[in-house]
PDB file of C-alpha atoms in Angstrom:
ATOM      1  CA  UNK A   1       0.000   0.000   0.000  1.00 68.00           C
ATOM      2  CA  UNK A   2       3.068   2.210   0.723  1.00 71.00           C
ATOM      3  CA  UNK A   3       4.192   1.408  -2.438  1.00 75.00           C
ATOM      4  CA  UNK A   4       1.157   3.021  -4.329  1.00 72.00           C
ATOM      5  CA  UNK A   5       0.800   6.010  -2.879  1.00 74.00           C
ATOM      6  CA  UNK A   6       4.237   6.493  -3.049  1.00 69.00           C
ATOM      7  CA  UNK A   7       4.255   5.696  -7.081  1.00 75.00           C
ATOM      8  CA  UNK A   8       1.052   7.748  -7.226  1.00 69.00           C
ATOM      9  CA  UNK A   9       2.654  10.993  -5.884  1.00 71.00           C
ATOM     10  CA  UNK A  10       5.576  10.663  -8.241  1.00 71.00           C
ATOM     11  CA  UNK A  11       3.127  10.555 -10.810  1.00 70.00           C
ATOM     12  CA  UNK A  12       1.085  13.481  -9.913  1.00 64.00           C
ATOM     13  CA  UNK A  13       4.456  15.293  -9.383  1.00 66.00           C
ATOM     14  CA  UNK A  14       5.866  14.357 -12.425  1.00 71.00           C
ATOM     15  CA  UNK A  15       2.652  15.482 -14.145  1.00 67.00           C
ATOM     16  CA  UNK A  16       2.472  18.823 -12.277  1.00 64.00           C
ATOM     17  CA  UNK A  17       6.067  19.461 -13.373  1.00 64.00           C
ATOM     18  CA  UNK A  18       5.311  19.166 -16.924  1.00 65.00           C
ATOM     19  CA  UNK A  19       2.083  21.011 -17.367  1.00 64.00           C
ATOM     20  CA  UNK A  20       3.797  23.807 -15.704  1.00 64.00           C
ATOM     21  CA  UNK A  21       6.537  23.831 -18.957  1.00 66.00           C
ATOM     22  CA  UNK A  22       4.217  24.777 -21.204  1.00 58.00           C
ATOM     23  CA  UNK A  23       4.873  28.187 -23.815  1.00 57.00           C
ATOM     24  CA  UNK A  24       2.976  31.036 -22.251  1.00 50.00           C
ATOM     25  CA  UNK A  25       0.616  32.935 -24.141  1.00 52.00           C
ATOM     26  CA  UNK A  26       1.840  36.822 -25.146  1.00 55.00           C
ATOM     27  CA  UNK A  27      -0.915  38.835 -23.594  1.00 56.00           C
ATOM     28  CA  UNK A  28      -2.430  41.955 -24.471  1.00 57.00           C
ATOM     29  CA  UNK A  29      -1.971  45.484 -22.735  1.00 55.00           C
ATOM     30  CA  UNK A  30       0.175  46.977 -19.860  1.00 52.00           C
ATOM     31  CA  UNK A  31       0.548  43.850 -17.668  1.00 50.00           C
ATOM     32  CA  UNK A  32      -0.507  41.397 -20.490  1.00 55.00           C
ATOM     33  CA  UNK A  33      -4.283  41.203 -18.759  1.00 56.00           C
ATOM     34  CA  UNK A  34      -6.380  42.768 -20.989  1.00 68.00           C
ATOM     35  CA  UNK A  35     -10.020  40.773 -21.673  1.00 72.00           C
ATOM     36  CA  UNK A  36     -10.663  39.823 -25.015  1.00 73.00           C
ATOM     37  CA  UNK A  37     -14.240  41.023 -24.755  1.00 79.00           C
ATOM     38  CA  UNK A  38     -13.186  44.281 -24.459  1.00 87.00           C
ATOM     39  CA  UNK A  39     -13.123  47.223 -26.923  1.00 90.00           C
ATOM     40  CA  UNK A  40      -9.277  47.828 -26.075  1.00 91.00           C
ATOM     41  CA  UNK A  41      -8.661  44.289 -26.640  1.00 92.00           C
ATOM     42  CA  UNK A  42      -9.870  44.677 -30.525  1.00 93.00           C
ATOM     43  CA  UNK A  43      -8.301  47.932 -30.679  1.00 93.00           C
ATOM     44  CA  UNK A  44      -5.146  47.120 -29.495  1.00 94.00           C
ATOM     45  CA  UNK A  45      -4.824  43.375 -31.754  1.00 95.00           C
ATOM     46  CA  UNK A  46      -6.130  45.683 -34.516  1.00 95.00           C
ATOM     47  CA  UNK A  47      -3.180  48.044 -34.422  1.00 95.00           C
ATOM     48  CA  UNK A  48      -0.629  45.190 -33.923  1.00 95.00           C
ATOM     49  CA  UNK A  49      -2.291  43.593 -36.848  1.00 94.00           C
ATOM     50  CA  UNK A  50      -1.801  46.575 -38.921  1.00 95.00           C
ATOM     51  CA  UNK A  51       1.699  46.932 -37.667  1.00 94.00           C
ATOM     52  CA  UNK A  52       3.216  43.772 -36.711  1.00 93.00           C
ATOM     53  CA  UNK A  53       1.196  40.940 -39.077  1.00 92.00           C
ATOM     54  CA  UNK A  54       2.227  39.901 -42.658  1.00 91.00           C
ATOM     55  CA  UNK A  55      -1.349  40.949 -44.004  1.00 92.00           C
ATOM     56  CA  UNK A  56      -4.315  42.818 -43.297  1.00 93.00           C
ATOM     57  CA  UNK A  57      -6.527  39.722 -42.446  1.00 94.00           C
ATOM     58  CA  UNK A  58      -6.956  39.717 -38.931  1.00 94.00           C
ATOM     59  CA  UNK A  59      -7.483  43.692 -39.219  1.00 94.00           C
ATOM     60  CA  UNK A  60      -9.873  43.233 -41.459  1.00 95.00           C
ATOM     61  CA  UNK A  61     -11.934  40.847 -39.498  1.00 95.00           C
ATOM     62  CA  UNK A  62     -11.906  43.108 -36.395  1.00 95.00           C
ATOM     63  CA  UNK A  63     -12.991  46.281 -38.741  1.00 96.00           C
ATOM     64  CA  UNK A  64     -16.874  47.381 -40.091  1.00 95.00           C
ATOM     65  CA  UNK A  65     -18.211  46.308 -43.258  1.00 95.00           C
ATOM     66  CA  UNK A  66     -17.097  50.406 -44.226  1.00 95.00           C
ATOM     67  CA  UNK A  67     -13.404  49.823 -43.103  1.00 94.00           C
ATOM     68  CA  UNK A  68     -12.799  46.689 -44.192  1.00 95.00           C
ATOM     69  CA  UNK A  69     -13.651  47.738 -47.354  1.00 96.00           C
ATOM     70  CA  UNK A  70     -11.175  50.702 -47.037  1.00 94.00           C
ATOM     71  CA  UNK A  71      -8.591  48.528 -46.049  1.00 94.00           C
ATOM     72  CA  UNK A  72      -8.975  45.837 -48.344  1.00 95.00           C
ATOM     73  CA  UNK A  73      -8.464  48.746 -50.889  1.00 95.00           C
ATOM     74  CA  UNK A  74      -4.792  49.496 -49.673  1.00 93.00           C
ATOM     75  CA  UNK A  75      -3.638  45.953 -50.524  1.00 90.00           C
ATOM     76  CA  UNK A  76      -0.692  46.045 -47.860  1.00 93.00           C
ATOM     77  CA  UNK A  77       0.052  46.911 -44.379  1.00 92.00           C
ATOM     78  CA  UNK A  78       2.810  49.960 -45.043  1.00 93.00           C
ATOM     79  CA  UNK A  79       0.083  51.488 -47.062  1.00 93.00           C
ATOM     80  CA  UNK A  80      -2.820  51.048 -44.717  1.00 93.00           C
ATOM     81  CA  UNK A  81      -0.010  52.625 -41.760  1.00 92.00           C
ATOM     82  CA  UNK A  82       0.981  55.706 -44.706  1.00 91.00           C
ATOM     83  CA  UNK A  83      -2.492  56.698 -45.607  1.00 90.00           C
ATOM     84  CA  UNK A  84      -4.879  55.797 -43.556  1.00 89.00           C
ATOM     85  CA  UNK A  85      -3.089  56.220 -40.167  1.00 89.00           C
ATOM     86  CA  UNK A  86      -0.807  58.884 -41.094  1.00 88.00           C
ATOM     87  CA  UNK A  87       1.983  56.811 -38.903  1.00 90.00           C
ATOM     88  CA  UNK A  88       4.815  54.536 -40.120  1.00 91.00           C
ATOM     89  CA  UNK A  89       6.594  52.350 -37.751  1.00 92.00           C
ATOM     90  CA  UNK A  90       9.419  49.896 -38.018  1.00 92.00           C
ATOM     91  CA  UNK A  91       8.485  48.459 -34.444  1.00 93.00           C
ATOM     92  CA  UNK A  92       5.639  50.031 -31.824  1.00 94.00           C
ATOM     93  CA  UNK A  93       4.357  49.196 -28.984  1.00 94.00           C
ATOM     94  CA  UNK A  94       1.081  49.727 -28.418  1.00 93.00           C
ATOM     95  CA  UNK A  95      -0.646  50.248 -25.204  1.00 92.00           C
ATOM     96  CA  UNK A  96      -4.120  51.340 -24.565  1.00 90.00           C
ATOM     97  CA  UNK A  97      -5.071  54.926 -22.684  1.00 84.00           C
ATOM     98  CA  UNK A  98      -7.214  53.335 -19.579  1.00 67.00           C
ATOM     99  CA  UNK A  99      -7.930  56.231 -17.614  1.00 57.00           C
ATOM    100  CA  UNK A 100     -11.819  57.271 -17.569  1.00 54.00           C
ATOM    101  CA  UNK A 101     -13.117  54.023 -18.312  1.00 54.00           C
ATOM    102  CA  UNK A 102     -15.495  53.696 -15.831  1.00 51.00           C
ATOM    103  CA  UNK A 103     -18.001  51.105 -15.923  1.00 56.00           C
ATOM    104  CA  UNK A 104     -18.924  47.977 -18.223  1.00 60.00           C
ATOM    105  CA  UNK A 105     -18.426  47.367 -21.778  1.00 62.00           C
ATOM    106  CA  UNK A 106     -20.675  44.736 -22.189  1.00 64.00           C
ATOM    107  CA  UNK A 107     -23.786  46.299 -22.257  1.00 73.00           C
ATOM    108  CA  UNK A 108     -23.229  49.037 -24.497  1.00 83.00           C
ATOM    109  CA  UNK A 109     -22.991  49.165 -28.072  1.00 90.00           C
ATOM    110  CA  UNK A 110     -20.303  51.768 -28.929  1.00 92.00           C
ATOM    111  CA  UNK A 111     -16.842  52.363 -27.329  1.00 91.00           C
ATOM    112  CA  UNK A 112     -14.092  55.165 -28.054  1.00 92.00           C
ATOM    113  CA  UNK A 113     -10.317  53.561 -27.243  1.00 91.00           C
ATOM    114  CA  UNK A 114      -7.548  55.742 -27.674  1.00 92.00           C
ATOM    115  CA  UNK A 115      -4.323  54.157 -27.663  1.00 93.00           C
ATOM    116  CA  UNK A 116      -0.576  55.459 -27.244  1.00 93.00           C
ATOM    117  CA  UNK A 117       1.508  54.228 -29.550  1.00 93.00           C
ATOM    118  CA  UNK A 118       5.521  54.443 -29.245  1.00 95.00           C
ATOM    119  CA  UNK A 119       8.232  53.085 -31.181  1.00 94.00           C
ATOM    120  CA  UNK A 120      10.952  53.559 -33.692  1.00 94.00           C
ATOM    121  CA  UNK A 121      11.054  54.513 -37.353  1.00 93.00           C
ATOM    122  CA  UNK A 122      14.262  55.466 -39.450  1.00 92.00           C
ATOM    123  CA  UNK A 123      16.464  55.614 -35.987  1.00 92.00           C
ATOM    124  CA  UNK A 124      13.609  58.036 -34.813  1.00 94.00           C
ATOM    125  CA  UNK A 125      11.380  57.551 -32.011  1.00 96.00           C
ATOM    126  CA  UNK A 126       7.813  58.483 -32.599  1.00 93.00           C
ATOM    127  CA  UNK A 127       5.022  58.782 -29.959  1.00 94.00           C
ATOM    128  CA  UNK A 128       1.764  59.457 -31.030  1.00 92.00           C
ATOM    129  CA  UNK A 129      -1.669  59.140 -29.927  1.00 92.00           C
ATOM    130  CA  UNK A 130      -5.000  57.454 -31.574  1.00 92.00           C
ATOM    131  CA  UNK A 131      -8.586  57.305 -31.069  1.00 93.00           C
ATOM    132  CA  UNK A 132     -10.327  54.545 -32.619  1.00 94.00           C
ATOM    133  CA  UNK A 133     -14.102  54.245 -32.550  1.00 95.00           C
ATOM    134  CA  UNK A 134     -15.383  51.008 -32.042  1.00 94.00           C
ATOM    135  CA  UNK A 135     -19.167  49.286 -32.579  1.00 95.00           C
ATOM    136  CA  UNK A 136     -20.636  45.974 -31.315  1.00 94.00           C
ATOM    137  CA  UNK A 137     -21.692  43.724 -34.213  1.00 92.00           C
ATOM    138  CA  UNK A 138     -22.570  40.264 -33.196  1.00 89.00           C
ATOM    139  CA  UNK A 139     -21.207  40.374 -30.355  1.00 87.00           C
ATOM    140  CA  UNK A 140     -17.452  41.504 -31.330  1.00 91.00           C
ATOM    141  CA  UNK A 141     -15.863  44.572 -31.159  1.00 94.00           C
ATOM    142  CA  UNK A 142     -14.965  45.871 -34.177  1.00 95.00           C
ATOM    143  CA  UNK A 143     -12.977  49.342 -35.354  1.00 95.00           C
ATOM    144  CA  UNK A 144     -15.494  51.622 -37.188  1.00 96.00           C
ATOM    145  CA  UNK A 145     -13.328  54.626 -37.257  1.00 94.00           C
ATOM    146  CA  UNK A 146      -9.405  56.007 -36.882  1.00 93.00           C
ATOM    147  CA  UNK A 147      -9.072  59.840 -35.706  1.00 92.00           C
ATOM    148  CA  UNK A 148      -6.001  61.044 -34.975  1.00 86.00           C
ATOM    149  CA  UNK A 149      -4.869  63.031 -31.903  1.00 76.00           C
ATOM    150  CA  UNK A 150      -5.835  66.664 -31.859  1.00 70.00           C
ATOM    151  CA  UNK A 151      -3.552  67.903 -29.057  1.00 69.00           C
ATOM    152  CA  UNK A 152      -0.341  66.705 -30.394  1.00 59.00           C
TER     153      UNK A 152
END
């Protein structure tokens, strides 16, 4: 009887040892805890989309009917970040502005994120601010509309 439970907590061990290797998941935001049924959540894997991704697809499926059709007009990513966002980047990180955002997202049916985006283009740092207007369709956040910062 020893025997057993002595075998069975080496199992169990060995077990807990290995599900604990597994690759961790890159998460969204400041501390990598942002909800993905949030409006900054689509806002902010919009933007990285646009910036970081090889194509427009995942951009496109967080965007309106209206702005996916824009962007599906641009073809590529550096034209979608010349025209369209005014803002080129060779890498940018992009954190959300979470200050006001008082209450709960899930019962409403329009959101405005703005998000600070900083990063490096020709040896040149570049900060710059965003506010991107979101609607609920089906459930999902999705990116109506891009405005640019006034203030800056």
């Amino acid at each position: 009887m020893r025997s057993f439970r002595f075998s069975l907590f080496a199992v169990l061990l060995s077990v807990l040892c290995l599900a604990g290797c597994g690759e961790k998941e890159e998460g969204m935001g400041r501390y990598g805890m942002l909800a993905d049924s949030t409006p900054e959540y689509s806002a902010v894997t919009f933007l990285k989309s646009v910036y970081e991704d090889d194509n427009l697809d995942v951009a496109i499926s967080l965007s309106s009917d209206r702005l996916a059709r824009i962007l599906t007009n641009y073809h590529s990513n550096r034209n979608v970040q010349r025209h369209l966002l005014n803002l080129k980047y060779d890498s940018v990180v992009i954190t959300p502005q979470s200050g006001n955002s008082v209450g709960r997202s899930e019962f409403s049916e329009k959101a405005t994120v703005t998000v600070f985006l900083s990063g490096m283009y020709d040896n040149d740092k570049i900060e710059d601010l965003r506010s991107l207007e979101l609607i609920k369709e089906d459930g999902m956040w999705k990116v109506s509309q891009i405005h640019p910062d006034h203030f800056m």
